[in-house]
Amino acid sequence: MTTPLVIGLNAAIVAVTQEVPRILTVKRPDHSLALPGEMVSEDGAFLDALPFGPLDARADPTLELGLRGWVREQTGIELGYVEQLYTFGDRNRDPEEHEGGARVISVAYLALVRERQLFGAAEASWRDWYGYFPWEDWRLTRPSIIDREIAPSLAQWVAAASQPATRRRCQERVDIVFGLNGAAWDEERVLERYELLYEAGFVAEKARDRMLRTKLQPGSQNRHSPSPSQTETPSLGRPMALDHRRILATALGRLRGKIKYRPVVFELLSSTFTLLQLQRVVEALAGVRLHKQNFRRLVEKGGLVERTGQFDPETGGRPAELFRFRREVLRERLAPGVGLPGAIRSLES
Amino acid sequence: MTTPLVIGLNAAIVAVTQEVPRILTVKRPDHSLALPGEMVSEDGAFLDALPFGPLDARADPTLELGLRGWVREQTGIELGYVEQLYTFGDRNRDPEEHEGGARVISVAYLALVRERQLFGAAEASWRDWYGYFPWEDWRLTRPSIIDREIAPSLAQWVAAASQPATRRRCQERVDIVFGLNGAAWDEERVLERYELLYEAGFVAEKARDRMLRTKLQPGSQNRHSPSPSQTETPSLGRPMALDHRRILATALGRLRGKIKYRPVVFELLSSTFTLLQLQRVVEALAGVRLHKQNFRRLVEKGGLVERTGQFDPETGGRPAELFRFRREVLRERLAPGVGLPGAIRSLES
DNA sequence: TCCTTTATGCTCAGCTTGAGTATAAAGAGC
DNA sequence: GCTCTTTATACTCAAGCTGAGCATAAAGGA
């Protein structure tokens, strides 16, 4: 009767150590290796994957509890801050497994953990997330990969479109999304950038998915507006298993948005910190450098932190005062709803 | 082996007509009627429900396409703007159906449609969403239900807590969430408000769920910190089936947030409109009155609209110019990322 | 013509933001 | 000790945005 269904629970578990944002990955056998003419990850037989576990429909009372449960089992990490991200349900998300049978719907979560911790069972490791998205780190300089590879490749892709109107739309999209030709870089558009590269065929996942899909359904023709130049398609960024890089891009974009209006960064910091440490973590997430004095002004005036009176002598220069997060703001935050033009409080209009 | 799983697709379909925000509901037989001593909706044998359809794991290539498909079938509405909201997966979301068997995970979507439209099959109707959340409409005045019913009821609930510390925390939460005792009203906290009322036992769904749950699992004791005074528990707002009011609250909160930073309101308006019409729609969604001149300044300076040169003579006073949405802003929006203190564009820090 | 109603333009003070300048406090080298 | 380097932190200033209101314009009706 009904096709069997599996609910997968994926976690993008984020930590920041030494100014490097990291994501917890596990090794997953590369099923595509069995096929001929297949792109293979550098490591050979394994691909990076986000920690994954199926929902136990009988035992897990809640999706989130299910997630916490097997993350604990699998990595020894007790998750703190957890937030549901998105539910991925496209068919052929997972063209490899379950070929005959079950369809996998994945509910993805974002989790923030405080510092890197040791973990137990599975073959897990922390990886710099900019390894997967080298074009996202603008802290030191505009990433060279953009001008060296992305822009030319995408230009080719745009040029390959037959209709002039299509070409214009594609060009516009490329410019907006990657901040080219005068458009500003918007650090939140992580997912849009990844999806554009995927569509254009410049990430390894695209080629892999196409190959697997045609193998599974030999009759199906997929028509993408402009098709990538088949000559030397670059493979940008480190690939992941299945659609996990898409999930990670979603997580990254969401997190970059969220730190701007909710005090979630503190989940990543130890209980006391200097303002520069705080700033560095925000910068690591946002992939952008910030103005120090203004940052400190904002944070202090926002009542987000309070002084401890203690100092960190390890700064190299004048010792920095240690601060702690003021949990009270969670309750105070009276008007996080900035944005409505002139919300009338007095109701006498 | 595995408990059977069903993926449900729920849609909160929103339209605004004559300054009333409406939600598309269908009638659903009230399964709890079969039980003794049950709270019943005013209509008797039926409860309002959000349109719902199961995912066809074999046929639907995408969750969103599945949703669009059966919304078309069921109501004749062709959805335009659709956005995934949240995935609800708690066990006992649906204590009525599937008692022996399947667990239902619901992926909820928010959809915006342009004006009210006619529809085809099922018994569907548009309802003022403030019927479900009478405390959310602050346009004319602070809703009287807050001081008349909510505040006293919640005060009782707080007082019922045994621990002083618990009492303090609950009081704080009540104040923040409902804007009492000096806290400001935050129109985005729709879900928090509903959940607080649910926890405290002042919405009909709580009593119903509790009854059904204890009936299904007679042994289970649920312990909520303070339990509601069993005397005369009010039933605030019109109830819905299952957890649909929770889903609706999620939709409302999300929409109220989104209109502030993405031009989605225009999905609800016809192609040309006066600025006051635009403002009224925003106000209907936000549940708050806005300052007219400042609203128009913001909208115009933001480049969101352009004049048509035509005028609407139906205003009652001086005719208002008709505007249209400038689709280009979708491409322009160069820096929607307001919020990072001093993002350094020049990268020379 | 006057009044009412809505539309629209303009002002003004207070606050926030972006970008600096200036000063303080530590350690290292002499 | 003094000087240099390094980082921390305080303070300034102009530009722009926000909240609130005043003023004028253009219609219809008494």
Coordinates of N, CA, C and O (backbone and C1' of nucleotides) in Angstrom, one line a residue, chain C:
Chain C
dT1 P -16.3 80.5 -2.9 O5' -17.3 80.2 -1.7 C5' -17.9 81.3 -1.0 C4' -18.3 80.7 0.4 C3' -17.0 80.3 1.2 O3' -17.2 80.6 2.5 C1' -18.5 78.4 0.9
dC2 P -16.0 80.4 3.6 O5' -16.6 79.1 4.4 C5' -17.8 79.1 4.9 C4' -18.1 77.8 5.6 C3' -16.9 77.3 6.5 O3' -17.4 76.7 7.7 C1' -17.4 75.7 4.8
dC3 P -16.4 76.2 8.8 O5' -16.7 74.6 8.8 C5' -18.0 74.2 8.6 C4' -18.0 72.7 8.5 C3' -16.9 72.0 9.3 O3' -17.4 70.8 9.9 C1' -16.7 71.4 7.0
dT4 P -16.4 70.0 10.9 O5' -16.3 68.6 10.1 C5' -17.4 68.1 9.4 C4' -17.0 66.9 8.6 C3' -15.8 66.1 9.2 O3' -16.2 64.7 9.1 C1' -15.2 66.7 7.1
dT5 P -15.2 63.6 9.8 O5' -14.4 63.0 8.5 C5' -15.1 62.5 7.4 C4' -14.1 62.2 6.3 C3' -12.9 61.5 6.8 O3' -12.7 60.2 6.2 C1' -12.3 63.3 5.4
dT6 P -11.7 59.2 6.9 O5' -10.5 59.2 5.8 C5' -10.8 58.8 4.5 C4' -9.7 59.4 3.6 C3' -8.3 58.9 3.9 O3' -7.8 58.3 2.8 C1' -8.3 61.3 3.7
dA7 P -6.3 57.8 2.7 O5' -5.5 59.1 2.0 C5' -6.0 59.6 0.8 C4' -5.0 60.5 0.2 C3' -3.6 60.0 0.2 O3' -3.0 60.3 -1.1 C1' -3.7 62.0 1.4
dT8 P -1.6 59.7 -1.5 O5' -0.6 60.8 -1.0 C5' -0.8 62.2 -1.5 C4' 0.1 63.1 -0.8 C3' 1.5 62.6 -0.6 O3' 2.4 63.6 -1.2 C1' 0.7 63.7 1.4
dG9 P 3.9 63.3 -1.3 O5' 4.5 64.7 -0.6 C5' 3.8 65.9 -0.9 C4' 4.3 67.0 0.1 C3' 5.8 66.9 0.4 O3' 6.4 68.1 0.3 C1' 4.6 66.8 2.4
dC10 P 7.9 68.4 0.5 O5' 8.1 68.8 2.0 C5' 7.2 69.8 2.6 C4' 7.6 70.0 4.0 C3' 9.1 69.9 4.4 O3' 9.5 71.0 5.0 C1' 7.8 68.5 5.8
dT11 P 11.0 71.2 5.5 O5' 10.8 71.2 7.1 C5' 9.7 71.7 7.7 C4' 9.7 71.4 9.2 C3' 11.2 71.4 9.8 O3' 11.1 72.1 11.1 C1' 10.1 69.4 10.3
dC12 P 12.4 72.7 11.7 O5' 12.3 72.3 13.2 C5' 11.2 71.5 13.7 C4' 11.7 70.6 14.8 C3' 13.2 70.6 15.0 O3' 13.5 70.4 16.4 C1' 12.6 68.4 14.4
dA13 P 14.9 70.7 17.0 O5' 14.9 69.9 18.3 C5' 13.7 69.6 19.0 C4' 13.7 68.2 19.5 C3' 15.1 67.8 20.1 O3' 14.8 67.0 21.3 C1' 14.6 66.3 18.3
dG14 P 15.9 66.5 22.3 O5' 16.0 65.0 22.0 C5' 14.8 64.2 22.0 C4' 15.2 62.7 21.7 C3' 16.5 62.3 22.3 O3' 16.3 61.0 22.9 C1' 16.6 62.0 20.0
dC15 P 17.5 60.2 23.5 O5' 17.9 59.1 22.4 C5' 16.8 58.4 21.8 C4' 17.3 57.5 20.7 C3' 18.6 56.8 21.1 O3' 18.4 55.4 20.9 C1' 18.9 58.0 19.0
dT16 P 19.6 54.4 21.1 O5' 20.1 54.1 19.6 C5' 19.2 53.7 18.6 C4' 19.9 53.5 17.3 C3' 21.1 52.6 17.4 O3' 21.0 51.7 16.3 C1' 21.7 54.7 16.4
dT17 P 22.1 50.6 16.0 O5' 22.7 50.9 14.6 C5' 22.8 52.3 14.2 C4' 23.7 52.4 13.0 C3' 24.9 51.5 13.0 O3' 25.2 51.1 11.6 C1' 25.6 53.7 13.2
dG18 P 26.5 50.4 11.2 O5' 27.5 51.6 10.8 C5' 27.4 52.1 9.5 C4' 28.6 53.0 9.3 C3' 30.0 52.3 9.3 O3' 30.7 52.8 8.2 C1' 30.0 54.0 10.9
dA19 P 32.1 52.2 7.9 O5' 33.1 53.2 8.6 C5' 33.1 54.6 8.3 C4' 34.0 55.4 9.2 C3' 35.3 54.7 9.5 O3' 36.4 55.6 9.1 C1' 34.4 55.5 11.5
dG20 P 37.8 55.0 8.7 O5' 38.8 55.8 9.7 C5' 38.6 55.7 11.0 C4' 38.6 57.1 11.6 C3' 39.8 57.4 12.5 O3' 40.5 58.6 12.2 C1' 37.9 57.5 13.8
dT21 P 42.0 58.8 12.7 O5' 41.8 59.4 14.1 C5' 41.1 60.7 14.3 C4' 41.2 61.1 15.8 C3' 42.6 61.0 16.4 O3' 42.8 62.1 17.2 C1' 41.1 59.6 17.6
dA22 P 44.1 62.3 18.0 O5' 43.7 61.7 19.4 C5' 42.6 62.2 20.1 C4' 42.6 61.6 21.5 C3' 44.0 61.5 22.2 O3' 43.8 61.9 23.5 C1' 43.0 59.4 22.1
dT23 P 45.2 62.0 24.4 O5' 45.0 60.9 25.5 C5' 43.8 60.7 26.2 C4' 43.7 59.4 26.8 C3' 45.0 59.0 27.7 O3' 44.5 58.6 29.0 C1' 44.4 57.2 26.3
dA24 P 45.6 58.2 30.1 O5' 45.3 56.6 30.2 C5' 44.0 56.2 30.4 C4' 44.0 54.7 30.7 C3' 45.1 54.2 31.6 O3' 44.6 53.1 32.4 C1' 45.4 53.2 29.5
dA25 P 45.3 52.7 33.7 O5' 46.0 51.3 33.4 C5' 45.1 50.3 32.9 C4' 45.9 49.1 32.3 C3' 47.2 48.8 33.2 O3' 47.2 47.4 33.3 C1' 47.8 49.1 30.9
dA26 P 47.9 46.7 34.6 O5' 49.1 46.0 33.8 C5' 49.0 44.6 33.6 C4' 49.6 44.3 32.2 C3' 51.1 43.9 32.2 O3' 51.2 42.5 32.5 C1' 50.4 45.2 30.3
dG27 P 52.6 41.9 32.9 O5' 53.4 41.7 31.6 C5' 52.8 40.9 30.5 C4' 53.7 40.9 29.4 C3' 55.1 40.5 29.7 O3' 55.7 39.7 28.7 C1' 55.1 42.7 28.7
dA28 P 57.2 39.2 28.8 O5' 57.9 40.1 27.7 C5' 57.4 40.1 26.3 C4' 58.4 40.8 25.4 C3' 59.9 40.4 25.7 O3' 60.6 40.3 24.5 C1' 59.6 42.7 26.2
dG29 P 62.1 39.9 24.6 O5' 62.9 41.2 24.4 C5' 62.6 42.1 23.3 C4' 63.5 43.3 23.3 C3' 64.9 43.0 23.7 O3' 65.8 43.8 22.9 C1' 64.0 44.6 25.2
dC30 P 67.3 43.6 22.9 O5' 67.8 44.8 23.8 C5' 67.6 46.2 23.3 C4' 67.9 47.2 24.4 C3' 69.2 46.9 25.1 O3' 70.3 47.7 24.6 C1' 67.4 47.6 26.6

